[in-house]
Amino acid sequence: MTVISFARGAPAPELIPAADLAECAYAVARREGAKVFAYGPGGGYGPLREWVAEQHGVEPGRVVLTVGGLQGFVFYAAELLARRPGRVLVEAPTYDRPLKILAREGAEIVALPMDEEGLDPDALDAELGRSSSAPSFLYTIPTFQNPSGRTLSIERRRRLVEIAERHALPVLEDDPYGLVRFEGEPCPTLHELEGGGLVTYTSSFSKTAAPGLRTGYFVLPADEAGAFEERAVSTYISPPFLPQATIAEFIARGHFEPNLERVRAELKARRDAMLDALTRHFPASSSWSRPEGGYFLWLELGEGAGAAELAARAEAQGVTFVRGEDFFPQSSASGVTSARLAFSYERPERIAEGIERLANLL
Ligand SMILES: Cc1ncc(COP(=O)(O)O)c(C=O)c1O
């Protein structure tokens, strides 16, 4: 029995445009020669930096290409905690890896509640009014959040920006899923609404091209880009240029948008298969989010149902998922009846089968 994975927050191999990327890699390596095999600017490959800058309406010097978005999170957190020591505000639940990084940095993590419309701005405002000491920064994933699949409503985006401006609160907007929207209208980013003075925007090519290229990017406030780039230089001297140049070539050859369309259609079919199977097989006592994009949905099993115990029994039946409690700060004891289900990795028919197997264990 092969394992059906709802745990892997990764694109399935068939979602990766490997043949086109291979041609692009070969072409740039031949054309640019030693340039892409040498050390270079810590902020990354110039033409790709320029493309990202143009997409976000900033100077290329404000863009730093990182070795994946997560590596950039390490730089950002270290820089902000050094410059503005204080508690770090996160939404709960949130992406588990930043929680681990923040704990390792010794940061005090304050988890703010969210609901179906995303982070609760009143809770943010109250937290900022609660103490006279300013927090270091807010970390938020407003669109198709990992792990919940939820999206911050436009009203709340405006409120969040207003609150951040009133308190001069730096915000890190992590948005690797925004472009993989397969339904509904796109929302303006916090970065667009605020203008990029307080909000740092980060995304990555992991979900729009391929995660193995390890290329993420940060769009930073003008006075912060230099220090951020310096952290990159003192960590790895310069990033690998071949993957970054490969992406630039992929874009220049016109592959980016058509590939995105294909990925969106695939993800929609997978999301539909998961929603359909949940509706057919899961009891009325459970509920789930209905994301219009991204990779994940959030399952509430209902009172009295332990996700940890279900995960253990499911694994024995060849189905994996991540327990909800992994996405809350340790000791919070939240998320024990919740689960993150990724629909990005399995084909629709396997998703249907996996959900039915899970339901039979309830
Ligand atoms: C919310 C979020 N941020 C950042 C990342 C990091 O992605 P990468 O380092 O591949 O760019 C992920 C990966 O799944 C993610 O879900």
mmCIF file of C-alpha atoms and ligand atoms in Angstrom:
data_model
loop_
_atom_site.group_PDB
_atom_site.id
_atom_site.type_symbol
_atom_site.label_atom_id
_atom_site.label_comp_id
_atom_site.label_asym_id
_atom_site.label_seq_id
_atom_site.Cartn_x
_atom_site.Cartn_y
_atom_site.Cartn_z
ATOM 1 C CA MET A 1 0.000 0.000 0.000
ATOM 2 C CA THR A 2 1.577 3.298 -1.048
ATOM 3 C CA VAL A 3 1.158 6.130 1.416
ATOM 4 C CA ILE A 4 -1.316 8.864 0.474
ATOM 5 C CA SER A 5 0.285 12.059 1.732
ATOM 6 C CA PHE A 6 -1.792 15.009 2.856
ATOM 7 C CA ALA A 7 1.241 15.965 4.963
ATOM 8 C CA ARG A 8 3.562 17.141 2.200
ATOM 9 C CA GLY A 9 3.181 20.855 1.570
ATOM 10 C CA ALA A 10 5.017 20.387 -1.700
ATOM 11 C CA PRO A 11 4.101 20.343 -5.371
ATOM 12 C CA ALA A 12 3.686 16.898 -6.880
ATOM 13 C CA PRO A 13 6.447 16.057 -9.398
ATOM 14 C CA GLU A 14 3.968 16.476 -12.285
ATOM 15 C CA LEU A 15 3.409 20.111 -11.241
ATOM 16 C CA ILE A 16 7.089 20.921 -11.804
ATOM 17 C CA PRO A 17 7.895 22.061 -15.377
ATOM 18 C CA ALA A 18 11.101 20.023 -15.402
ATOM 19 C CA ALA A 19 11.663 19.781 -19.179
ATOM 20 C CA ASP A 20 11.350 23.543 -19.758
ATOM 21 C CA LEU A 21 13.519 24.301 -16.725
ATOM 22 C CA ALA A 22 16.180 21.896 -17.967
ATOM 23 C CA GLU A 23 16.312 23.681 -21.343
ATOM 24 C CA CYS A 24 16.460 27.073 -19.647
ATOM 25 C CA ALA A 25 19.269 25.943 -17.335
ATOM 26 C CA TYR A 26 21.309 24.619 -20.239
ATOM 27 C CA ALA A 27 20.725 27.720 -22.347
ATOM 28 C CA VAL A 28 21.789 30.201 -19.656
ATOM 29 C CA ALA A 29 24.765 28.137 -18.600
ATOM 30 C CA ARG A 30 25.999 28.096 -22.210
ATOM 31 C CA ARG A 31 25.224 31.743 -22.846
ATOM 32 C CA GLU A 32 26.466 33.293 -19.610
ATOM 33 C CA GLY A 33 29.290 30.851 -18.930
ATOM 34 C CA ALA A 34 31.477 31.589 -15.912
ATOM 35 C CA LYS A 35 29.212 34.404 -14.753
ATOM 36 C CA VAL A 36 26.589 31.997 -13.417
ATOM 37 C CA PHE A 37 29.239 29.736 -11.865
ATOM 38 C CA ALA A 38 31.110 32.528 -10.072
ATOM 39 C CA TYR A 39 30.581 34.504 -6.877
ATOM 40 C CA GLY A 40 28.433 37.562 -7.465
ATOM 41 C CA PRO A 41 26.197 40.106 -5.747
ATOM 42 C CA GLY A 42 24.773 38.907 -2.414
ATOM 43 C CA GLY A 43 21.352 40.215 -3.455
ATOM 44 C CA GLY A 44 21.154 37.802 -6.366
ATOM 45 C CA TYR A 45 21.104 37.581 -10.167
ATOM 46 C CA GLY A 46 20.537 41.060 -11.631
ATOM 47 C CA PRO A 47 17.933 40.354 -14.344
ATOM 48 C CA LEU A 48 15.703 38.392 -11.944
ATOM 49 C CA ARG A 49 16.053 41.058 -9.268
ATOM 50 C CA GLU A 50 14.965 43.611 -11.863
ATOM 51 C CA TRP A 51 11.950 41.532 -12.877
ATOM 52 C CA VAL A 52 10.799 41.141 -9.264
ATOM 53 C CA ALA A 53 11.369 44.867 -8.656
ATOM 54 C CA GLU A 54 9.215 45.741 -11.657
ATOM 55 C CA GLN A 55 6.416 43.433 -10.479
ATOM 56 C CA HIS A 56 6.353 45.259 -7.141
ATOM 57 C CA GLY A 57 7.052 48.792 -8.354
ATOM 58 C CA VAL A 58 10.303 49.285 -6.430
ATOM 59 C CA GLU A 59 13.974 49.912 -7.194
ATOM 60 C CA PRO A 60 15.935 46.649 -7.807
ATOM 61 C CA GLY A 61 18.187 47.543 -4.845
ATOM 62 C CA ARG A 62 15.226 46.899 -2.538
ATOM 63 C CA VAL A 63 14.908 43.300 -3.759
ATOM 64 C CA VAL A 64 17.058 40.559 -2.284
ATOM 65 C CA LEU A 65 16.827 37.070 -3.798
ATOM 66 C CA THR A 66 17.309 34.476 -1.081
ATOM 67 C CA VAL A 67 17.984 30.747 -1.032
ATOM 68 C CA GLY A 68 14.271 30.035 -0.589
ATOM 69 C CA GLY A 69 11.834 32.194 1.306
ATOM 70 C CA LEU A 70 12.573 30.469 4.598
ATOM 71 C CA GLN A 71 16.263 31.438 4.550
ATOM 72 C CA GLY A 72 15.133 35.035 4.129
ATOM 73 C CA PHE A 73 12.859 34.654 7.147
ATOM 74 C CA VAL A 74 15.940 33.730 9.197
ATOM 75 C CA PHE A 75 17.700 36.918 8.021
ATOM 76 C CA TYR A 76 14.654 39.116 8.584
ATOM 77 C CA ALA A 77 13.936 37.782 12.082
ATOM 78 C CA ALA A 78 17.576 38.093 13.165
ATOM 79 C CA GLU A 79 17.832 41.620 11.770
ATOM 80 C CA LEU A 80 14.585 42.859 13.341
ATOM 81 C CA LEU A 81 15.241 41.181 16.698
ATOM 82 C CA ALA A 82 18.695 42.794 16.800
ATOM 83 C CA ARG A 83 17.408 46.234 15.828
ATOM 84 C CA ARG A 84 14.075 46.181 17.687
ATOM 85 C CA PRO A 85 14.273 43.560 20.426
ATOM 86 C CA GLY A 86 10.818 42.595 21.606
ATOM 87 C CA ARG A 87 8.041 40.089 21.242
ATOM 88 C CA VAL A 88 7.161 38.720 17.817
ATOM 89 C CA LEU A 89 3.478 38.666 16.913
ATOM 90 C CA VAL A 90 2.174 35.781 14.825
ATOM 91 C CA GLU A 91 -1.282 34.564 13.825
ATOM 92 C CA ALA A 92 -2.413 31.272 15.325
ATOM 93 C CA PRO A 93 -2.215 28.822 13.714
ATOM 94 C CA THR A 94 0.806 29.710 11.567
ATOM 95 C CA TYR A 95 3.542 28.068 9.466
ATOM 96 C CA ASP A 96 5.471 25.816 11.845
ATOM 97 C CA ARG A 97 9.029 26.424 10.604
ATOM 98 C CA PRO A 98 9.106 30.159 11.468
ATOM 99 C CA LEU A 99 7.774 29.241 14.923
ATOM 100 C CA LYS A 100 10.780 26.946 15.393
ATOM 101 C CA ILE A 101 13.194 29.581 14.058
ATOM 102 C CA LEU A 102 11.788 32.231 16.404
ATOM 103 C CA ALA A 103 11.981 29.858 19.377
ATOM 104 C CA ARG A 104 15.619 29.095 18.494
ATOM 105 C CA GLU A 105 16.338 32.856 18.334
ATOM 106 C CA GLY A 106 14.965 33.121 21.877
ATOM 107 C CA ALA A 107 12.081 35.371 20.790
ATOM 108 C CA GLU A 108 8.974 35.751 22.902
ATOM 109 C CA ILE A 109 6.176 34.641 20.559
ATOM 110 C CA VAL A 110 2.696 36.120 20.975
ATOM 111 C CA ALA A 111 0.004 34.195 19.101
ATOM 112 C CA LEU A 112 -2.951 36.279 17.895
ATOM 113 C CA PRO A 113 -6.286 34.592 17.141
ATOM 114 C CA MET A 114 -7.693 34.250 13.643
ATOM 115 C CA ASP A 115 -11.011 33.078 12.190
ATOM 116 C CA GLU A 116 -12.334 32.303 8.720
ATOM 117 C CA GLU A 117 -11.484 35.870 7.581
ATOM 118 C CA GLY A 118 -7.891 35.607 8.803
ATOM 119 C CA LEU A 119 -6.051 37.420 11.586
ATOM 120 C CA ASP A 120 -8.326 39.306 14.003
ATOM 121 C CA PRO A 121 -7.306 43.015 13.775
ATOM 122 C CA ASP A 122 -8.984 43.829 17.108
ATOM 123 C CA ALA A 123 -6.745 41.302 18.830
ATOM 124 C CA LEU A 124 -3.713 42.913 17.161
ATOM 125 C CA ASP A 125 -4.802 46.384 18.242
ATOM 126 C CA ALA A 126 -5.428 45.183 21.808
ATOM 127 C CA GLU A 127 -2.023 43.488 21.991
ATOM 128 C CA LEU A 128 -0.303 46.659 20.780
ATOM 129 C CA GLY A 129 -2.162 48.708 23.399
ATOM 130 C CA ARG A 130 -1.490 46.185 26.175
ATOM 131 C CA SER A 131 2.161 46.958 26.749
ATOM 132 C CA SER A 132 4.247 50.100 26.511
ATOM 133 C CA SER A 133 7.112 48.119 24.929
ATOM 134 C CA ALA A 134 6.929 47.910 21.135
ATOM 135 C CA PRO A 135 6.962 44.449 19.557
ATOM 136 C CA SER A 136 9.747 43.559 17.159
ATOM 137 C CA PHE A 137 7.469 42.747 14.218
ATOM 138 C CA LEU A 138 4.302 40.994 13.045
ATOM 139 C CA TYR A 139 4.652 37.882 10.880
ATOM 140 C CA THR A 140 1.577 37.179 8.753
ATOM 141 C CA ILE A 141 0.558 35.017 5.768
ATOM 142 C CA PRO A 142 -2.570 36.843 4.565
ATOM 143 C CA THR A 143 -3.340 34.817 1.442
ATOM 144 C CA PHE A 144 -4.100 31.059 1.373
ATOM 145 C CA GLN A 145 -2.352 30.749 4.677
ATOM 146 C CA ASN A 146 -0.156 27.825 5.607
ATOM 147 C CA PRO A 147 -1.639 25.903 7.431
ATOM 148 C CA SER A 148 -5.286 27.031 7.325
ATOM 149 C CA GLY A 149 -5.806 27.994 3.659
ATOM 150 C CA ARG A 150 -7.598 31.119 4.932
ATOM 151 C CA THR A 151 -7.337 34.555 3.316
ATOM 152 C CA LEU A 152 -7.455 37.891 5.121
ATOM 153 C CA SER A 153 -10.474 39.876 3.897
ATOM 154 C CA ILE A 154 -9.961 43.222 2.176
ATOM 155 C CA GLU A 155 -11.585 45.114 5.089
ATOM 156 C CA ARG A 156 -9.205 43.460 7.525
ATOM 157 C CA ARG A 157 -6.229 44.170 5.255
ATOM 158 C CA ARG A 158 -7.080 47.873 5.394
ATOM 159 C CA ARG A 159 -7.527 47.753 9.165
ATOM 160 C CA LEU A 160 -4.299 45.861 9.673
ATOM 161 C CA VAL A 161 -2.371 48.457 7.668
ATOM 162 C CA GLU A 162 -4.028 51.308 9.578
ATOM 163 C CA ILE A 163 -3.099 49.668 12.920
ATOM 164 C CA ALA A 164 0.480 48.976 11.809
ATOM 165 C CA GLU A 165 0.874 52.607 10.693
ATOM 166 C CA ARG A 166 -0.598 53.968 13.952
ATOM 167 C CA HIS A 167 1.878 51.885 15.984
ATOM 168 C CA ALA A 168 4.803 52.072 13.522
ATOM 169 C CA LEU A 169 4.831 48.260 13.577
ATOM 170 C CA PRO A 170 7.075 46.465 11.060
ATOM 171 C CA VAL A 171 5.154 43.718 9.258
ATOM 172 C CA LEU A 172 6.508 40.727 7.367
ATOM 173 C CA GLU A 173 3.968 39.654 4.723
ATOM 174 C CA ASP A 174 4.776 36.110 3.590
ATOM 175 C CA ASP A 175 2.991 35.381 0.312
ATOM 176 C CA PRO A 176 4.245 32.267 -1.485
ATOM 177 C CA TYR A 177 0.702 31.171 -2.466
ATOM 178 C CA GLY A 178 -0.888 34.426 -3.695
ATOM 179 C CA LEU A 179 -0.238 33.663 -7.382
ATOM 180 C CA VAL A 180 -1.671 30.163 -7.184
ATOM 181 C CA ARG A 181 -5.245 31.462 -6.950
ATOM 182 C CA PHE A 182 -7.632 29.267 -8.941
ATOM 183 C CA GLU A 183 -10.909 30.972 -7.998
ATOM 184 C CA GLY A 184 -12.232 34.399 -6.972
ATOM 185 C CA GLU A 185 -10.686 37.845 -7.251
ATOM 186 C CA PRO A 186 -7.136 38.648 -6.086
ATOM 187 C CA CYS A 187 -6.863 40.930 -3.023
ATOM 188 C CA PRO A 188 -4.323 43.753 -2.851
ATOM 189 C CA THR A 189 -1.329 42.774 -0.744
ATOM 190 C CA LEU A 190 -0.561 44.529 2.547
ATOM 191 C CA HIS A 191 2.588 45.754 0.803
ATOM 192 C CA GLU A 192 0.523 47.417 -1.917
ATOM 193 C CA LEU A 193 -1.922 48.941 0.573
ATOM 194 C CA GLU A 194 0.806 50.275 2.846
ATOM 195 C CA GLY A 195 3.380 51.248 0.247
ATOM 196 C CA GLY A 196 6.368 49.290 1.531
ATOM 197 C CA GLY A 197 7.629 51.582 4.306
ATOM 198 C CA LEU A 198 6.666 49.225 7.146
ATOM 199 C CA VAL A 199 5.596 46.109 5.284
ATOM 200 C CA THR A 200 8.308 43.824 3.952
ATOM 201 C CA TYR A 201 6.964 41.468 1.297
ATOM 202 C CA THR A 202 8.329 38.003 0.669
ATOM 203 C CA SER A 203 7.461 35.324 -1.823
ATOM 204 C CA SER A 204 9.212 32.546 -3.636
ATOM 205 C CA PHE A 205 9.400 30.613 -6.887
ATOM 206 C CA SER A 206 8.822 27.341 -5.014
ATOM 207 C CA LYS A 207 5.115 27.225 -5.891
ATOM 208 C CA THR A 208 5.213 29.067 -9.226
ATOM 209 C CA ALA A 209 8.216 27.266 -10.781
ATOM 210 C CA ALA A 210 9.993 24.657 -8.609
ATOM 211 C CA PRO A 211 11.027 24.427 -4.939
ATOM 212 C CA GLY A 212 14.338 22.721 -5.756
ATOM 213 C CA LEU A 213 15.513 25.932 -7.432
ATOM 214 C CA ARG A 214 15.600 27.344 -3.881
ATOM 215 C CA THR A 215 14.818 30.889 -4.948
ATOM 216 C CA GLY A 216 12.794 33.207 -2.754
ATOM 217 C CA TYR A 217 12.745 36.981 -2.584
ATOM 218 C CA PHE A 218 12.287 39.886 -0.204
ATOM 219 C CA VAL A 219 11.043 43.363 -1.109
ATOM 220 C CA LEU A 220 12.373 45.501 1.708
ATOM 221 C CA PRO A 221 11.924 49.061 2.961
ATOM 222 C CA ALA A 222 14.587 51.236 1.285
ATOM 223 C CA ASP A 223 16.663 51.707 4.457
ATOM 224 C CA GLU A 224 16.679 47.996 5.353
ATOM 225 C CA ALA A 225 17.770 46.305 2.133
ATOM 226 C CA GLY A 226 21.497 46.910 2.668
ATOM 227 C CA ALA A 227 21.639 45.307 6.134
ATOM 228 C CA PHE A 228 19.542 42.381 4.909
ATOM 229 C CA GLU A 229 21.820 41.805 1.925
ATOM 230 C CA GLU A 230 24.841 41.988 4.234
ATOM 231 C CA ARG A 231 23.391 39.126 6.283
ATOM 232 C CA ALA A 232 23.103 37.073 3.085
ATOM 233 C CA VAL A 233 26.733 37.848 2.173
ATOM 234 C CA SER A 234 28.004 36.912 5.627
ATOM 235 C CA THR A 235 26.010 33.653 5.542
ATOM 236 C CA TYR A 236 26.684 32.239 2.054
ATOM 237 C CA ILE A 237 28.792 34.917 0.253
ATOM 238 C CA SER A 238 26.472 34.867 -2.722
ATOM 239 C CA PRO A 239 23.455 32.754 -3.665
ATOM 240 C CA PRO A 240 23.651 30.113 -6.417
ATOM 241 C CA PHE A 241 23.201 31.987 -9.705
ATOM 242 C CA LEU A 242 22.386 29.092 -12.016
ATOM 243 C CA PRO A 243 18.917 28.479 -10.493
ATOM 244 C CA GLN A 244 18.153 32.210 -10.424
ATOM 245 C CA ALA A 245 19.304 32.675 -14.028
ATOM 246 C CA THR A 246 17.240 29.600 -14.982
ATOM 247 C CA ILE A 247 14.106 31.266 -13.589
ATOM 248 C CA ALA A 248 14.936 34.525 -15.403
ATOM 249 C CA GLU A 249 15.248 32.546 -18.646
ATOM 250 C CA PHE A 250 11.994 30.662 -17.908
ATOM 251 C CA ILE A 251 10.269 34.048 -17.589
ATOM 252 C CA ALA A 252 12.002 35.576 -20.643
ATOM 253 C CA ARG A 253 10.909 32.634 -22.824
ATOM 254 C CA GLY A 254 7.282 33.233 -21.806
ATOM 255 C CA HIS A 255 6.872 30.016 -19.782
ATOM 256 C CA PHE A 256 5.972 31.571 -16.430
ATOM 257 C CA GLU A 257 2.291 32.491 -16.986
ATOM 258 C CA PRO A 258 1.278 29.383 -18.986
ATOM 259 C CA ASN A 259 2.908 27.190 -16.344
ATOM 260 C CA LEU A 260 1.061 29.066 -13.608
ATOM 261 C CA GLU A 261 -2.235 28.486 -15.449
ATOM 262 C CA ARG A 262 -1.497 24.763 -15.636
ATOM 263 C CA VAL A 263 -0.549 24.600 -11.936
ATOM 264 C CA ARG A 264 -3.695 26.511 -10.934
ATOM 265 C CA ALA A 265 -5.929 24.145 -12.905
ATOM 266 C CA GLU A 266 -4.240 21.094 -11.355
ATOM 267 C CA LEU A 267 -4.545 22.507 -7.843
ATOM 268 C CA LYS A 268 -8.213 23.364 -8.378
ATOM 269 C CA ALA A 269 -8.983 19.802 -9.441
ATOM 270 C CA ARG A 270 -7.207 18.541 -6.333
ATOM 271 C CA ARG A 271 -8.951 20.992 -4.007
ATOM 272 C CA ASP A 272 -12.309 20.047 -5.552
ATOM 273 C CA ALA A 273 -11.597 16.345 -5.057
ATOM 274 C CA MET A 274 -10.773 16.966 -1.393
ATOM 275 C CA LEU A 275 -13.837 19.132 -0.701
ATOM 276 C CA ASP A 276 -16.076 16.686 -2.507
ATOM 277 C CA ALA A 277 -14.738 13.680 -0.581
ATOM 278 C CA LEU A 278 -14.973 15.519 2.749
ATOM 279 C CA THR A 279 -18.607 16.408 2.039
ATOM 280 C CA ARG A 280 -19.425 12.834 1.093
ATOM 281 C CA HIS A 281 -17.603 10.988 3.873
ATOM 282 C CA PHE A 282 -17.053 13.232 6.904
ATOM 283 C CA PRO A 283 -19.600 13.599 9.731
ATOM 284 C CA ALA A 284 -21.589 16.794 10.294
ATOM 285 C CA SER A 285 -19.667 17.394 13.543
ATOM 286 C CA SER A 286 -16.530 18.257 11.523
ATOM 287 C CA SER A 287 -15.860 21.366 9.389
ATOM 288 C CA TRP A 288 -13.195 22.639 7.026
ATOM 289 C CA SER A 289 -11.970 25.747 5.209
ATOM 290 C CA ARG A 290 -12.685 26.252 1.479
ATOM 291 C CA PRO A 291 -9.561 27.930 0.067
ATOM 292 C CA GLU A 292 -9.715 29.641 -3.338
ATOM 293 C CA GLY A 293 -6.043 28.885 -3.939
ATOM 294 C CA GLY A 294 -2.870 27.604 -2.358
ATOM 295 C CA TYR A 295 -2.063 24.132 -1.089
ATOM 296 C CA PHE A 296 -3.925 23.547 2.170
ATOM 297 C CA LEU A 297 -7.204 23.260 3.941
ATOM 298 C CA TRP A 298 -7.820 23.217 7.679
ATOM 299 C CA LEU A 299 -9.948 20.484 9.133
ATOM 300 C CA GLU A 300 -11.744 20.797 12.485
ATOM 301 C CA LEU A 301 -12.579 17.297 13.637
ATOM 302 C CA GLY A 302 -15.065 18.414 16.258
ATOM 303 C CA GLU A 303 -15.044 18.270 20.020
ATOM 304 C CA GLY A 304 -13.555 15.206 21.660
ATOM 305 C CA ALA A 305 -11.763 14.003 18.508
ATOM 306 C CA GLY A 306 -7.972 13.973 18.963
ATOM 307 C CA ALA A 307 -5.966 14.740 15.813
ATOM 308 C CA ALA A 308 -2.779 13.156 17.241
ATOM 309 C CA GLU A 309 -4.506 9.870 17.881
ATOM 310 C CA LEU A 310 -6.162 9.973 14.438
ATOM 311 C CA ALA A 311 -2.789 10.733 12.796
ATOM 312 C CA ALA A 312 -1.242 7.622 14.374
ATOM 313 C CA ARG A 313 -4.102 5.358 13.275
ATOM 314 C CA ALA A 314 -4.208 6.963 9.822
ATOM 315 C CA GLU A 315 -0.516 6.343 9.294
ATOM 316 C CA ALA A 316 -1.091 2.666 9.952
ATOM 317 C CA GLN A 317 -3.734 2.833 7.170
ATOM 318 C CA GLY A 318 -1.333 4.591 4.791
ATOM 319 C CA VAL A 319 -2.602 8.183 5.072
ATOM 320 C CA THR A 320 -0.562 11.038 6.528
ATOM 321 C CA PHE A 321 -1.398 14.611 7.555
ATOM 322 C CA VAL A 322 0.029 17.158 9.992
ATOM 323 C CA ARG A 323 -1.632 17.618 13.384
ATOM 324 C CA GLY A 324 -3.043 21.082 14.020
ATOM 325 C CA GLU A 325 -1.129 21.560 17.273
ATOM 326 C CA ASP A 326 2.180 21.696 15.351
ATOM 327 C CA PHE A 327 1.127 25.118 14.019
ATOM 328 C CA PHE A 328 0.688 26.793 17.392
ATOM 329 C CA PRO A 329 3.446 27.938 19.725
ATOM 330 C CA GLN A 330 4.499 25.141 22.066
ATOM 331 C CA SER A 331 2.615 25.051 25.365
ATOM 332 C CA SER A 332 -0.484 26.701 23.880
ATOM 333 C CA ALA A 333 -2.384 23.358 23.857
ATOM 334 C CA SER A 334 -4.374 24.654 20.864
ATOM 335 C CA GLY A 335 -5.159 22.851 17.646
ATOM 336 C CA VAL A 336 -5.553 19.412 19.253
ATOM 337 C CA THR A 337 -8.757 18.668 17.318
ATOM 338 C CA SER A 338 -7.499 20.169 14.032
ATOM 339 C CA ALA A 339 -5.467 18.969 11.068
ATOM 340 C CA ARG A 340 -3.718 20.493 8.068
ATOM 341 C CA LEU A 341 -4.557 18.680 4.854
ATOM 342 C CA ALA A 342 -2.379 19.446 1.817
ATOM 343 C CA PHE A 343 -4.044 18.804 -1.554
ATOM 344 C CA SER A 344 -0.937 19.714 -3.573
ATOM 345 C CA TYR A 345 0.833 16.386 -3.642
ATOM 346 C CA GLU A 346 -1.667 13.673 -4.601
ATOM 347 C CA ARG A 347 -3.775 13.221 -7.733
ATOM 348 C CA PRO A 348 -7.566 13.736 -7.398
ATOM 349 C CA GLU A 349 -8.446 10.027 -7.331
ATOM 350 C CA ARG A 350 -5.874 9.345 -4.588
ATOM 351 C CA ILE A 351 -7.193 12.340 -2.635
ATOM 352 C CA ALA A 352 -10.703 10.887 -2.756
ATOM 353 C CA GLU A 353 -9.407 7.515 -1.588
ATOM 354 C CA GLY A 354 -7.318 9.028 1.230
ATOM 355 C CA ILE A 355 -10.209 11.087 2.578
ATOM 356 C CA GLU A 356 -12.476 8.036 2.558
ATOM 357 C CA ARG A 357 -9.835 6.026 4.449
ATOM 358 C CA LEU A 358 -9.578 8.844 7.013
ATOM 359 C CA ALA A 359 -13.345 9.064 7.421
ATOM 360 C CA ASN A 360 -13.528 5.312 8.097
ATOM 361 C CA LEU A 361 -11.243 5.839 11.096
ATOM 362 C CA LEU A 362 -13.454 8.447 12.760
HETATM 363 C C1 LIG B 1 4.052 30.287 4.289
HETATM 364 C C2 LIG B 1 5.357 29.803 3.763
HETATM 365 N N1 LIG B 1 6.406 30.619 3.773
HETATM 366 C C3 LIG B 1 7.604 30.224 3.303
HETATM 367 C C4 LIG B 1 7.792 28.960 2.798
HETATM 368 C C5 LIG B 1 9.165 28.602 2.357
HETATM 369 O O1 LIG B 1 9.270 28.272 1.051
HETATM 370 P P1 LIG B 1 10.659 28.261 0.284
HETATM 371 O O2 LIG B 1 11.759 28.323 1.321
HETATM 372 O O3 LIG B 1 10.649 26.986 -0.484
HETATM 373 O O4 LIG B 1 10.636 29.467 -0.574
HETATM 374 C C6 LIG B 1 6.729 28.050 2.774
HETATM 375 C C7 LIG B 1 6.929 26.678 2.279
HETATM 376 O O5 LIG B 1 6.109 25.833 2.254
HETATM 377 C C8 LIG B 1 5.474 28.486 3.273
HETATM 378 O O6 LIG B 1 4.414 27.677 3.304
#
